[in-house]
Coordinates of C-alpha atoms (C1' of nucleotides) in Angstrom, one line a residue:
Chain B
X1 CA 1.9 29.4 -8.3
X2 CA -1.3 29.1 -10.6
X3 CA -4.3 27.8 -8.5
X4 CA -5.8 25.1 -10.6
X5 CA -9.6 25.6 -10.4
X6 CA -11.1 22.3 -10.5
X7 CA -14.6 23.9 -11.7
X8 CA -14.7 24.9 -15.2
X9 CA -14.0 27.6 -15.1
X10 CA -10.6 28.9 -14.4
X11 CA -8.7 26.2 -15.4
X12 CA -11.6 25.4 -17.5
X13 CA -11.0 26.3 -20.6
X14 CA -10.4 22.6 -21.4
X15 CA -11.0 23.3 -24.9
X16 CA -7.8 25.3 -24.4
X17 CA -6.0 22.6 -23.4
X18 CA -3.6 20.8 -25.0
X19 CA -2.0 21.1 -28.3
X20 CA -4.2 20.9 -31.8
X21 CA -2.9 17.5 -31.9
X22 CA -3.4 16.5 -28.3
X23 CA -6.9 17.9 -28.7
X24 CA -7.4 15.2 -31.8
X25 CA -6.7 13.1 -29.8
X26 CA -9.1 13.6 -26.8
X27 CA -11.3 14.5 -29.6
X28 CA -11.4 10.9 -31.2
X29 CA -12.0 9.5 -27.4
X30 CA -14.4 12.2 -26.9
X31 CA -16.2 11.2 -30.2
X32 CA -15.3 7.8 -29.5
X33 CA -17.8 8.0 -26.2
X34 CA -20.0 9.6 -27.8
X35 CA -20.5 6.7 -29.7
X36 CA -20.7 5.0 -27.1
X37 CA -23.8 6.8 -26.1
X38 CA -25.5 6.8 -28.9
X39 CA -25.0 4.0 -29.7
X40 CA -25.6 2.5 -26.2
X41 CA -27.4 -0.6 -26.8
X42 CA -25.7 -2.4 -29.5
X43 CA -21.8 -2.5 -30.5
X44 CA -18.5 -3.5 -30.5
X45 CA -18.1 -1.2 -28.1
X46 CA -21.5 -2.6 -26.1
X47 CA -19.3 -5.5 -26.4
X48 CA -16.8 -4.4 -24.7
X49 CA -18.6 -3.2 -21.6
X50 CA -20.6 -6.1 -21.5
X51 CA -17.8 -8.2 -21.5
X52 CA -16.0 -5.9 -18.9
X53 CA -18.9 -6.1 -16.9
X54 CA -18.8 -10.0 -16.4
X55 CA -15.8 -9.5 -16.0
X56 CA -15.6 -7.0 -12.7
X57 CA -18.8 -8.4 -11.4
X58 CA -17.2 -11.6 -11.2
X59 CA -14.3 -10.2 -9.4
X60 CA -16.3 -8.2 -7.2
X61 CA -18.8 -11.2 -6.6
X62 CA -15.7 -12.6 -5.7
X63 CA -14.6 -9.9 -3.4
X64 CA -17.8 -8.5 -2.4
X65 CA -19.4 -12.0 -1.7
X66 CA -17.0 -13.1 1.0
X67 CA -18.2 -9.9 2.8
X68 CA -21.4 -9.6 1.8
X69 CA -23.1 -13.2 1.4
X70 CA -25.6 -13.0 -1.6
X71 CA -26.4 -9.8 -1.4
X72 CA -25.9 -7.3 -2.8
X73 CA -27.7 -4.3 -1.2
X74 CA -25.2 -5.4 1.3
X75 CA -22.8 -4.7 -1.0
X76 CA -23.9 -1.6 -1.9
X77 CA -24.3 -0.8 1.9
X78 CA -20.9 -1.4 2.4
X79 CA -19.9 1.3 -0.9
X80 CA -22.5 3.5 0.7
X81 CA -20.6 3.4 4.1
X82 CA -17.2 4.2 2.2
X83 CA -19.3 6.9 0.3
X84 CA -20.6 8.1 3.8
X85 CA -17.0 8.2 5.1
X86 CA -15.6 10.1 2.2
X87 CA -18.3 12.3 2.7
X88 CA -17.5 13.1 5.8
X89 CA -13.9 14.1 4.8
X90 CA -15.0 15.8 2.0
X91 CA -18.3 16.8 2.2
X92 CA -17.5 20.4 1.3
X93 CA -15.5 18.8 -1.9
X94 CA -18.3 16.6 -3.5
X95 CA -18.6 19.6 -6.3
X96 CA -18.8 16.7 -9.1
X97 CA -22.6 15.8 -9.7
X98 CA -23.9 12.6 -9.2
X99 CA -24.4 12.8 -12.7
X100 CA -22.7 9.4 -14.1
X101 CA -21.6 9.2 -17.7
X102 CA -23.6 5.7 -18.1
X103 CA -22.7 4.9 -21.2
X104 CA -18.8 4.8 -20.5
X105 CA -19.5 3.0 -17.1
X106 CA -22.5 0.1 -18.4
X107 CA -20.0 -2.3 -18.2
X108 CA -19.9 -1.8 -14.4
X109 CA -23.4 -3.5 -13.7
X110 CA -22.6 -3.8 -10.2
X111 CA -24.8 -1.5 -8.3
X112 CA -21.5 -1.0 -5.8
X113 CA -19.5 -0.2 -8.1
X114 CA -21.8 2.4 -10.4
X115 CA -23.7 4.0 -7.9
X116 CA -21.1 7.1 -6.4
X117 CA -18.8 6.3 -8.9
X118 CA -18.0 9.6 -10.1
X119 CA -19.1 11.5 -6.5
X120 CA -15.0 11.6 -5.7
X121 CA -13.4 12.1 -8.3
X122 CA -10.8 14.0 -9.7
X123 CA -12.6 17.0 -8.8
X124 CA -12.6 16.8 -4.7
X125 CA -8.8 15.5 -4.9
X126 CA -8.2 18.3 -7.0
X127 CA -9.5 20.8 -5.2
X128 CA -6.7 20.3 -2.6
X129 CA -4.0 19.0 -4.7
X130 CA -3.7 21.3 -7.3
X131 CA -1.7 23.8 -5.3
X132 CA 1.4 25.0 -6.3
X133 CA 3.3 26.2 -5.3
X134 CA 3.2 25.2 -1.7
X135 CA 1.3 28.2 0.3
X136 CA 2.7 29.7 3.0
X137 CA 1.0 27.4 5.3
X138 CA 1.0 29.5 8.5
X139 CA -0.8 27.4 10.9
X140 CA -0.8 24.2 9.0
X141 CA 0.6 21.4 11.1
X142 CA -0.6 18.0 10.3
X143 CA -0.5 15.6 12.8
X144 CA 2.7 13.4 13.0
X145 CA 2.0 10.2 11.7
X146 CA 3.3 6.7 13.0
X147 CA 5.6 5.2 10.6
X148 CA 4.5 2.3 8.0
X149 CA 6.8 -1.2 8.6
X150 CA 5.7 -2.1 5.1
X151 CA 7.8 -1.6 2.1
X152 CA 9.3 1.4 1.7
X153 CA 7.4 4.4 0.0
X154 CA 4.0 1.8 0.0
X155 CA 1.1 2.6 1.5
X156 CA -0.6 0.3 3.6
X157 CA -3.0 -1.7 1.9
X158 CA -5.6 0.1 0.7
X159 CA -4.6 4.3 1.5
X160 CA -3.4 5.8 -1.7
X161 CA 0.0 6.9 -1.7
X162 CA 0.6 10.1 -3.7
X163 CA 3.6 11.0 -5.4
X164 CA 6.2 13.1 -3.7
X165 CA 5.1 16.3 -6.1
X166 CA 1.6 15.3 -5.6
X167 CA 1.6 15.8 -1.8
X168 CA 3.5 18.1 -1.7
X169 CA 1.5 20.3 -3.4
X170 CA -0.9 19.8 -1.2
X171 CA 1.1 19.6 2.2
X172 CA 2.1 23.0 2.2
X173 CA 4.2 23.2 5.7
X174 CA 4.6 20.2 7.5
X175 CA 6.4 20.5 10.9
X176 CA 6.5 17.5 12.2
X177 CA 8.2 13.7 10.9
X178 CA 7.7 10.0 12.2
X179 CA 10.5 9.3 15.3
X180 CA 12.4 7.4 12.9
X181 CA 13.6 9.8 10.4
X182 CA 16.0 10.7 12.3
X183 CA 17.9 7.7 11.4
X184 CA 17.1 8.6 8.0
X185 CA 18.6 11.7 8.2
X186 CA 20.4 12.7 4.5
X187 CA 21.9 16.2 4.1
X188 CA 21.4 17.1 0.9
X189 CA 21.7 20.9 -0.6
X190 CA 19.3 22.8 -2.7
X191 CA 19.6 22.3 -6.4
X192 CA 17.1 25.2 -7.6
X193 CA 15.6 27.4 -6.0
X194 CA 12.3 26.5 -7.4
X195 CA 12.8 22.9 -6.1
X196 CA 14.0 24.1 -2.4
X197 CA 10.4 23.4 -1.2
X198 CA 10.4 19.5 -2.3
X199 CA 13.5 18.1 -1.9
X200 CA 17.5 19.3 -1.6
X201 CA 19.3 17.0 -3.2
X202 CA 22.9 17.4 -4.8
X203 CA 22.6 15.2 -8.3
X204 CA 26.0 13.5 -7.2
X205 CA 24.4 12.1 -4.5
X206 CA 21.5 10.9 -6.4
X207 CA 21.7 7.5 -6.6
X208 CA 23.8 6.8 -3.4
X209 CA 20.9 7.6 -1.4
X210 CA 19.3 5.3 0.8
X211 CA 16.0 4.4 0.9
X212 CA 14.9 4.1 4.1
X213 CA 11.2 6.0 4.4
X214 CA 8.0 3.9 5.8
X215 CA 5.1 7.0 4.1
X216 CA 3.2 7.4 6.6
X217 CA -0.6 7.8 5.2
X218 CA -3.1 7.8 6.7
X219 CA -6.4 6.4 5.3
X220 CA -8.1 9.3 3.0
X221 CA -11.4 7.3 3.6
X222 CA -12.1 5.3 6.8
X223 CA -13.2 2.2 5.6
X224 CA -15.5 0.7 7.9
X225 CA -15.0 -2.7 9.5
X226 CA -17.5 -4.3 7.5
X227 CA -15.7 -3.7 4.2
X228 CA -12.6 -6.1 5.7
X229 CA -10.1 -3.6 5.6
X230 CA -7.9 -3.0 8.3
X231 CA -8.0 0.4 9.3
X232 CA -4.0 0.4 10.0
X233 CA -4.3 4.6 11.4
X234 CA -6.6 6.4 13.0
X235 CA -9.1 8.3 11.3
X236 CA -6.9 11.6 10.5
X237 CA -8.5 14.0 12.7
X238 CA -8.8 17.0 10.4
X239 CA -7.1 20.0 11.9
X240 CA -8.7 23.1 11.1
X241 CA -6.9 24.6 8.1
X242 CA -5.3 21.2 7.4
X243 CA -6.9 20.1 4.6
X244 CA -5.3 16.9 3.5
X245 CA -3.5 15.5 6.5
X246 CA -2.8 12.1 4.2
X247 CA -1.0 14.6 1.9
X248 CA 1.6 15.6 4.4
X249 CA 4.3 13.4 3.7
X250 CA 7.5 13.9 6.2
X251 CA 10.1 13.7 4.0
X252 CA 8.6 16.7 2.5
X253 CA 8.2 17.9 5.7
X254 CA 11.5 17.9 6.5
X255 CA 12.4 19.5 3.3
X256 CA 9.9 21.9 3.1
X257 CA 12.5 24.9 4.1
X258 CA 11.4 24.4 7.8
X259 CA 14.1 26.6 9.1
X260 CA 17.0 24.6 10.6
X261 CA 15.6 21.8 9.8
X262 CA 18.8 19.1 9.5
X263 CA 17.5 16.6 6.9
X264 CA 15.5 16.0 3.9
X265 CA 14.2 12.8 3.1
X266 CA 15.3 11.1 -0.4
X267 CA 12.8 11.1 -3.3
X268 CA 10.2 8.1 -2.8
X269 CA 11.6 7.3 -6.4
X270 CA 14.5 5.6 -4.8
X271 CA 13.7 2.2 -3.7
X272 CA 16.2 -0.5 -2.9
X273 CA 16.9 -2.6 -5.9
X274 CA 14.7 -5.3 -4.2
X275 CA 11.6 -2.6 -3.7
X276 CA 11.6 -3.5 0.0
X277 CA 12.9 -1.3 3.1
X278 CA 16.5 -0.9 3.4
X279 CA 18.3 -1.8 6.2
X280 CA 18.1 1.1 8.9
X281 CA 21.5 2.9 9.4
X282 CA 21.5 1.0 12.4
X283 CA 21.0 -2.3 11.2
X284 CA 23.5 -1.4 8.7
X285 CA 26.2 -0.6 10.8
X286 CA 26.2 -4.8 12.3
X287 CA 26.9 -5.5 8.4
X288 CA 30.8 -6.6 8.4
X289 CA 32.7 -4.1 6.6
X290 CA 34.2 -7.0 5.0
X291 CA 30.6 -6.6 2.9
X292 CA 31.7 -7.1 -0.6
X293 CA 31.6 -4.2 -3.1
X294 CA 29.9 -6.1 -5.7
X295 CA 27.5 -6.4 -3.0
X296 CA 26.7 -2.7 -1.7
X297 CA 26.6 -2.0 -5.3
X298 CA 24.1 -4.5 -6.2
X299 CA 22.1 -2.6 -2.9
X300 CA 22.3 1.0 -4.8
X301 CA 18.7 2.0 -4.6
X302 CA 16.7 1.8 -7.6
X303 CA 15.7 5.1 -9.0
X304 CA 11.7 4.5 -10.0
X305 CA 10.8 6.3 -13.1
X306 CA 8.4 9.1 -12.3
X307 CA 4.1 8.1 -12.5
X308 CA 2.9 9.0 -15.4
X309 CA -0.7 10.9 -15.4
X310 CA -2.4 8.2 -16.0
X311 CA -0.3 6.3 -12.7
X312 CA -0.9 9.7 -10.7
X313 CA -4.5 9.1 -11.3
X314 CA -4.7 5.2 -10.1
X315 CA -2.7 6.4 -7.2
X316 CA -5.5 8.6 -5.9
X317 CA -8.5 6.7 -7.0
X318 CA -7.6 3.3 -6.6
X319 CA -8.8 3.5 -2.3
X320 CA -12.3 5.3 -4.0
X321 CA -12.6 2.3 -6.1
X322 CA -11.5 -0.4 -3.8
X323 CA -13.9 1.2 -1.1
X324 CA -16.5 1.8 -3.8
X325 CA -16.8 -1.7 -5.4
X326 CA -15.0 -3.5 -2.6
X327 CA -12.5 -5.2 -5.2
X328 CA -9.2 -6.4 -4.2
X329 CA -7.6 -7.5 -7.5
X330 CA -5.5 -4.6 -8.8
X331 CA -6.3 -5.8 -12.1
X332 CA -9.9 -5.8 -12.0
X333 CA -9.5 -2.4 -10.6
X334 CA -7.1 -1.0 -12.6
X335 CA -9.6 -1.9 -15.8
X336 CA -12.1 0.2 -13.9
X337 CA -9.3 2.6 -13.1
X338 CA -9.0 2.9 -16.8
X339 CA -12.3 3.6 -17.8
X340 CA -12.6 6.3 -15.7
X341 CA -9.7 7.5 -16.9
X342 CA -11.2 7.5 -20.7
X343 CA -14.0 9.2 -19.0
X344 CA -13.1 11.6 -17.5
X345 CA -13.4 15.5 -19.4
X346 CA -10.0 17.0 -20.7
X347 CA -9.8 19.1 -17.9
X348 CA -9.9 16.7 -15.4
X349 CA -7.0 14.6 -17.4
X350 CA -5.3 18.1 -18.3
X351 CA -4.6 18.4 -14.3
X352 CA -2.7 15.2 -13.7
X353 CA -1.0 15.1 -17.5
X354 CA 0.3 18.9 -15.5
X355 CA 1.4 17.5 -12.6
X356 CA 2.8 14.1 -13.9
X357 CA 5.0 16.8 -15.9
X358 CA 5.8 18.5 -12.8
X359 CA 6.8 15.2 -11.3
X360 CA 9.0 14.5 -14.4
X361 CA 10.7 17.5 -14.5
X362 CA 11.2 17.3 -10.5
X363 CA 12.9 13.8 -11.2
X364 CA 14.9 15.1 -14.0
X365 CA 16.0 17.8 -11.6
X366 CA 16.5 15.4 -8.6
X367 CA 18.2 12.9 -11.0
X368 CA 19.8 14.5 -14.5
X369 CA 21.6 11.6 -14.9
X370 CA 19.0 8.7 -14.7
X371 CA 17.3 7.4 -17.6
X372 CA 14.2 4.9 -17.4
X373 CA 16.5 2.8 -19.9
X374 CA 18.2 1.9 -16.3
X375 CA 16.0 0.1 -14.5
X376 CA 15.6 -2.3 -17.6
X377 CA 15.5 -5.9 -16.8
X378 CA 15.4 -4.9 -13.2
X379 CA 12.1 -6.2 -13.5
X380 CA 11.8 -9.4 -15.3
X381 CA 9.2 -9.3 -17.4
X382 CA 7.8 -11.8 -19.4
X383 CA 9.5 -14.5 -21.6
X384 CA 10.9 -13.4 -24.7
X385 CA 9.1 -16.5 -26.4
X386 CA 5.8 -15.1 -24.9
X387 CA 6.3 -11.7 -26.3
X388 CA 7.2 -12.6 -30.0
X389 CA 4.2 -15.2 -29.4
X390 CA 2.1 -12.0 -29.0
X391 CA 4.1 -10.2 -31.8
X392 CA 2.3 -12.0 -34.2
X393 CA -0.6 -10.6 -33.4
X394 CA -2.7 -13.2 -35.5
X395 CA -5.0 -13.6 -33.0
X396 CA -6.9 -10.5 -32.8
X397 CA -10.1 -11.1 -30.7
X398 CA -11.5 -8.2 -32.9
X399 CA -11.2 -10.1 -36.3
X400 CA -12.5 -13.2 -34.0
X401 CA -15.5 -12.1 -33.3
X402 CA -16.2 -9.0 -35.5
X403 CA -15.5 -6.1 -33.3
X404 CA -14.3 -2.9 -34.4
X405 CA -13.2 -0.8 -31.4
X406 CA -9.8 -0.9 -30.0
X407 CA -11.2 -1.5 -26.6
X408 CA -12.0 -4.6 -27.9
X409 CA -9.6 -5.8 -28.1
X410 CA -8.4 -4.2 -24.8
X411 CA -11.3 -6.1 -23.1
X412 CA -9.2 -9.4 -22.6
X413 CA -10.4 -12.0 -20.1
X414 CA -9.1 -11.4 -16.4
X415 CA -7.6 -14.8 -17.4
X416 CA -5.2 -16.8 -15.4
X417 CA -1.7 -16.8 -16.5
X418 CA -1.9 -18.3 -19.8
X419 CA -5.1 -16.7 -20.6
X420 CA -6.6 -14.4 -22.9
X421 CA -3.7 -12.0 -21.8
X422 CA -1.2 -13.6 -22.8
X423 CA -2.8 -14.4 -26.2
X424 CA -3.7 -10.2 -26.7
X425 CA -0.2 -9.5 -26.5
X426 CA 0.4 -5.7 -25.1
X427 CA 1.4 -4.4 -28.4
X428 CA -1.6 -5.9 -29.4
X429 CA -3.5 -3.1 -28.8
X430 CA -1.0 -1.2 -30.6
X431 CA -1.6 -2.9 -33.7
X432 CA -5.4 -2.9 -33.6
X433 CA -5.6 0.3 -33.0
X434 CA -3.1 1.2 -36.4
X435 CA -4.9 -1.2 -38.3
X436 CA -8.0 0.8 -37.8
X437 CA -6.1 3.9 -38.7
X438 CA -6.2 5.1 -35.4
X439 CA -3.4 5.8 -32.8
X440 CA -2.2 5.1 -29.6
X441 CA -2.2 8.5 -27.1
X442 CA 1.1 7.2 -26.3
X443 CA 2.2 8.1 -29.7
X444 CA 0.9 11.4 -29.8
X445 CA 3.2 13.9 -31.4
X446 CA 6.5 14.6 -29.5
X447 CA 7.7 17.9 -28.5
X448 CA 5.2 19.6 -26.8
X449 CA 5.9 22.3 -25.1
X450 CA 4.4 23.1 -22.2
X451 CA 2.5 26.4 -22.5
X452 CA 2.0 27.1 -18.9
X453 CA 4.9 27.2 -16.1
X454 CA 3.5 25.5 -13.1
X455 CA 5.0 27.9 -10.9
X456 CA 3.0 31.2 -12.6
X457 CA -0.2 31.8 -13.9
X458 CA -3.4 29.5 -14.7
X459 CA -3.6 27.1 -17.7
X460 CA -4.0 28.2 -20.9
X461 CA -2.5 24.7 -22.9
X462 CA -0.1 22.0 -21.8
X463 CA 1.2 19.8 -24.0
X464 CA 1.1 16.1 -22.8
X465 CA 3.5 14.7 -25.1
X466 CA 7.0 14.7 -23.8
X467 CA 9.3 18.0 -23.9
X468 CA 11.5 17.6 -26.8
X469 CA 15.0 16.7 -26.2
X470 CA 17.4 19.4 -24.5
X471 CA 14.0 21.7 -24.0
X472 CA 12.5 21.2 -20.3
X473 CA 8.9 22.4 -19.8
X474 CA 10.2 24.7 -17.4
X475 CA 13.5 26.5 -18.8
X476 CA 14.2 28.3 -15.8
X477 CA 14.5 25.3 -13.7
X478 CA 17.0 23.8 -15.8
Chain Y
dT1 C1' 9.5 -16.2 -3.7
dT2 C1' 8.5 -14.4 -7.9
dA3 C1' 6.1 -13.3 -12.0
dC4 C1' 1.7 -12.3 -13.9
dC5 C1' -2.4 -9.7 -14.5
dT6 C1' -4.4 -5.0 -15.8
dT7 C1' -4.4 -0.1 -17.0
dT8 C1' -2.1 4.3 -19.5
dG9 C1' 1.8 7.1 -20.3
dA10 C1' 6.7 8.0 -20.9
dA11 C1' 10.9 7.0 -22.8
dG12 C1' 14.4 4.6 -25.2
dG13 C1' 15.9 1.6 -29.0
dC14 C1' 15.5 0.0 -33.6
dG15 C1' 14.6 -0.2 -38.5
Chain E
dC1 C1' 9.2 8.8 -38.0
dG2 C1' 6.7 4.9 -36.5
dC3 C1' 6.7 0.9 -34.0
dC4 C1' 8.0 -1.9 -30.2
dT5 C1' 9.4 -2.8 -25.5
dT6 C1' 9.9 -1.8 -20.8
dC7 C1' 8.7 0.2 -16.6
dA8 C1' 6.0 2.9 -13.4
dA9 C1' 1.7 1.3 -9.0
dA10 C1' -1.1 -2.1 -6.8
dG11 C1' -2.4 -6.5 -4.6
dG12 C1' -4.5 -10.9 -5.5
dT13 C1' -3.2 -15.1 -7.7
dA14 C1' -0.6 -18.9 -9.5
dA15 C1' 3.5 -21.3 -10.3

DNA sequence: TTACCTTTGAAGGCG
DNA sequence: CGCCTTCAAAGGTAA
């Protein structure tokens, strides 16, 4: 299992990374900052951030204000406190300097939201994520954790809830599970033996399987009081040579080849159709067995599709930035989320483009029959006269008012329904970005091939686009 | 109660 | 092959 060095230099090799295409395109972004840098004071793309920047300082005016009455060294007090907590959970991790990329991040004016912004970044999650495969883990037993009553497989609000793969990786022998997985109990047997230490799972079985885990997280960064968070755990108490006790998750636990260990937990993909808990076995069993069919099969659990990099990413940061600029709209942080994203070095993206492809290829174990094509219209998306509305594309805020960058365009309002995002139609961006001759990352070439088995070795090139059909990243898993 | 907002990426369908 | 659509997470917000 390659140790991923978070540093540049193992991994490093970012210019390695990625195929010639892939590398065009973090090139154009990489060029495309640069730009930004240069040309820092004037610019569509000045535009942009300014524009963001209203935009998240209103929200976090919003936010931030309630808690923090005009001020906004109180503000900043408050970030400082949930930089001062993270600290103290990862003081030994704060390898990224407090060198800020400005440029990318002028359109976060908001002192409490630019100052520490890039202090916990990627690189301290990293450092204790990015191990695969699970180590031995002699003498790493994280604390039982009390159960979560929210929805299934969500964290409580505000503690970043990783992906099954990701804490895995990173909760390398768990002993220990809440008191009520035992009523959760599912025998399932191995599938590969690569996959033995996440989850056992026959694929029959797959989508039978109920849903029933409360993630138990606790919060990777006690917020204090004053930042109007409830603290819904105890600060983990770090026990020594346990790492990441938020990263133990139990299901994993449980299937983590602890010897004679009855159960394994299903994949946290699989969520009732309604994305709430199930019923508990229990519960279950005062259902009349006069239940209709129709009925138990419109409560098959709903297999999620597997986070994406970029998804992987928000997962872990989100808390940072929520704690950081004390905003609550996911929106507003998910824009913030984004530029980060864009700025952060190919190295840094190279690690979660790996392990969303680990993740995929663990759901395409876990699930060879599932397609993302199922869980269409599951979730009712916008009208149909809204999105040919936005087909049309006409109203490109770029040729409105002159701009030239695609993140322009990508800089609509944090409108009310109705608003600017509903006139910049999603494919919108799509378009602006073609009719400037440029292209989507989503559309990157096809095919890739992953040049670097997770389970071996260190990372010489992985290939974020997906694995061509019939040719899994990792042939001997499949 | 439910959809929307907002982000990027993956995947499937269609022309 | 390229484009379009949908969904994945998240939580506040509006209908």
């Amino acid at each position: 299992m390659p140790q991923l060095d978070s540093g540049g230099g193992g991994a490093g090799g970012g210019d390695d990374l990625g195929a010639p295409d892939e590398l065009l395109a973090f090139q154009d972004e990489g060029e495309e900052q640069d730009d930004k840098s240069r040309d820092n004071a004037a610019g569509p793309e000045r535009d942009l951030a300014e524009l963001k920047s209203s935009l998240v300082n209103e929200s976090e005016g919003a936010a931030g204000g309630a808690g923090v009455p005009g001020s906004g060294a109180g503000a900043r007090g408050e970030a400082e406190v949930g930089a001062e907590a993270l600290g103290r959970e990862h003081t030994s991790q704060r390898l990224f300097p407090d060198k800020l990329p400005e440029p990318l991040e002028d359109g976060l004016k908001a002192p409490e939201c630019a100052s520490g912004m890039y202090k916990d970044t990627v690189y301290s999650a990293f450092n204790l994520l990015m191990h695969y495969p699970p180590p031995s883990g002699a003498g790493q037993h994280p604390q039982p954790q009390p159960p979560l009553h929210n929805k299934a497989s969500q964290p409580a609000h505000g503690v970043p809830q990783l992906s099954p793969l990701y804490e895995h990786f990173s909760s390398p022998h768990p002993t220990s599970a809440p008191a009520d997985i035992n009523q959760k109990q599912v025998h399932r047997t191995l599938q590969t033996p690569d996959l033995s230490g996440f989850y056992s799972l026959t694929s029959g079985s797959m989508g039978q399987l109920p849903h029933t885990v409360s993630w138990p997280s606790p919060p990777l960064y006690p917020l204090s009081p004053s930042c109007g968070y409830r603290q819904h755990f105890p600060a983990p108490t770090a026990a020594p040579g346990a790492p990441y006790p938020r990263f133990s998750h139990p299901s994993l636990m449980l299937g983590s080849g602890v010897p004679g260990h009855p159960a394994a937990i299903p994949h946290p993909a699989i969520v009732p159709p309604s994305g709430k808990q199930e019923l508990q076995p229990y519960d279950r069993s005062l259902k009349t067995q006069a239940e209709s069919k129709a009925e138990k099969e419109a409560k098959k659990p709903t297999i999620k599709k597997p986070l994406n990099a970029f998804m992987l990413y928000m997962k872990e940061m989100r808390a940072k930035v929520i704690a950081e600029c004390t905003l609550k709209e996911s929106a507003a942080i998910n824009q913030i989320l984004g530029r980060r994203w864009h700025a952060l070095s190919r190295e840094e993206q190279a690690k979660y483009y790996e392990l969303a492809r680990k993740e995929r290829q663990l759901h395409m174990q876990l699930y060879p029959g599932w397609s993302a094509r199922d869980n269409y219209g599951k979730k009712k998306r916008r009208s149909r006269e809204k999105h040919q509305e936005s087909n049309t594309g006409e109203t490109c805020p770029v040729s409105s008012s002159g701009g030239s960058s695609p993140g322009h365009c990508m800089a609509a309002p944090l409108s009310p329904k109705g608003g600017g995002a509903d006139t910049q139609p999603r494919n919108f961006r799509a378009w602006a970005l073609w009719k400037q001759g440029l292209h989507l990352r989503s559309q990157k070439p096809t095919g890739g091939t992953a040049m670097l088995s997770p389970w071996e070795g260190s990372i010489t090139a992985v290939a974020y686009g997906p694995p061509a059909p019939g040719l899994p990243h990792l042939p001997h898993l499949s």
